[in-house]
Amino acid sequence: METGSIIKIAMITAGIMLMLFSFWFLAAKKITVNFAAVWEIVGGLLVIMGVFLRHRAWMENIYEEGVMTCMGMIFLAVCYLFSLLLSCLKLKNHELAIETSLLLQEDKRLYGKPEKELLIILPVKNEEKNIRKVLEQLARPEIREIADILCINDASTDSSGQIMECYPCTQVKNVFGLGYGSALQLGYKYAVRKNYQYVIQMDADGQHDVCNIPFIYEKLRSRDEMGRQPDLVLASRFMEGSSEFPVSVFKRVAFWLFRTMILAATGRRIADPTTGLQGLGRNTFTYYSHYNNFDYQYPDANMIMQMLLLQYQLVEIPAVMHARTDGKSMHAGIEPIWYMVRMFCSVTAVVLRVKVLKMG
């Protein structure tokens, strides 16, 4: 067999192996979605190069006896193992940082059953232009009568922390910026330890109208014809009764893709698979609070897919939401493209994890 053909086969094989192993390790929660997405791209490029690479005479000299090919494969293997090690350390580091942040804030006297059964969780990251308005709305009597407020300050560098101190809420400061998902998981751990029965999570950027809270709370406490309470209530932007919400063409494509993937895997039609305004029963946020049961970075359609496959009771209700007017979204710039790649990998891995590996 010619050297050029050997090289092409080696590249195609290495590419396919990288993609398969990356999905498998992501499903087994041994690699982060960022690393997995990078290796999926690298694997795909290797396959494309192997398929379309044309044989040239210079290959015979450079790759004589396959030395360079072997070195390249070894280099890829070492880099892959290194990414697995970094992933493990990163996941453990986030868990340790969450526990440390909680430990620094905790007051043992607060243990026991709280006066209210509902906790509202707000992850906050540099939202000085929006957080005051949100907290003013949450300070209304009709909200304060039914809920306690927990703000997770994800190492904000602006005046968000000082603003939160002026309102009747509990503030937990992360030891460093952990990301949106880890901030939420910290809130779930807090809710479990303080014995809350329900959690409503909402964004601190003003997009989620506070008027939705009583309806989500009521839905969490309601029972269906079989006497079951919902484990997860999704507040949807795209149901009959929802307020109008502007959506770009790119996001419409993303929503269609995630809806299609969820429908294909679970048989459920979800109107708004990326809504951040959600109500959680105790079973759900207790499950989320455990190590590696929640996406520490971008928990969206992947978490909805996971909970449906695990047979949790999920319902949707229409919601009132507004477009962001101030501050910077975490999906700004080229981030939406990278987000799409990561979320596609993550959603696919969830199906493999639950249906094939039987994890969760």
mmCIF file of N, CA, C and O in Angstrom, residues 27 185 255 333:
data_model
loop_
_atom_site.group_PDB
_atom_site.id
_atom_site.type_symbol
_atom_site.label_atom_id
_atom_site.label_comp_id
_atom_site.label_asym_id
_atom_site.label_seq_id
_atom_site.Cartn_x
_atom_site.Cartn_y
_atom_site.Cartn_z
ATOM 1 N N ALA A 27 -20.648 11.805 27.459
ATOM 2 C CA ALA A 27 -21.821 11.128 28.007
ATOM 3 C C ALA A 27 -21.537 10.561 29.395
ATOM 4 O O ALA A 27 -22.393 10.575 30.277
ATOM 5 N N GLN A 185 -26.330 25.960 40.520
ATOM 6 C CA GLN A 185 -26.160 24.772 41.359
ATOM 7 C C GLN A 185 -25.867 25.148 42.806
ATOM 8 O O GLN A 185 -26.303 24.475 43.741
ATOM 9 N N PHE A 255 -33.675 27.219 18.244
ATOM 10 C CA PHE A 255 -34.864 26.696 18.926
ATOM 11 C C PHE A 255 -35.456 25.527 18.148
ATOM 12 O O PHE A 255 -35.861 24.519 18.747
ATOM 13 N N GLY A 333 -21.646 38.606 20.636
ATOM 14 C CA GLY A 333 -20.544 38.372 19.718
ATOM 15 C C GLY A 333 -20.668 37.042 18.996
ATOM 16 O O GLY A 333 -21.747 36.644 18.540
#
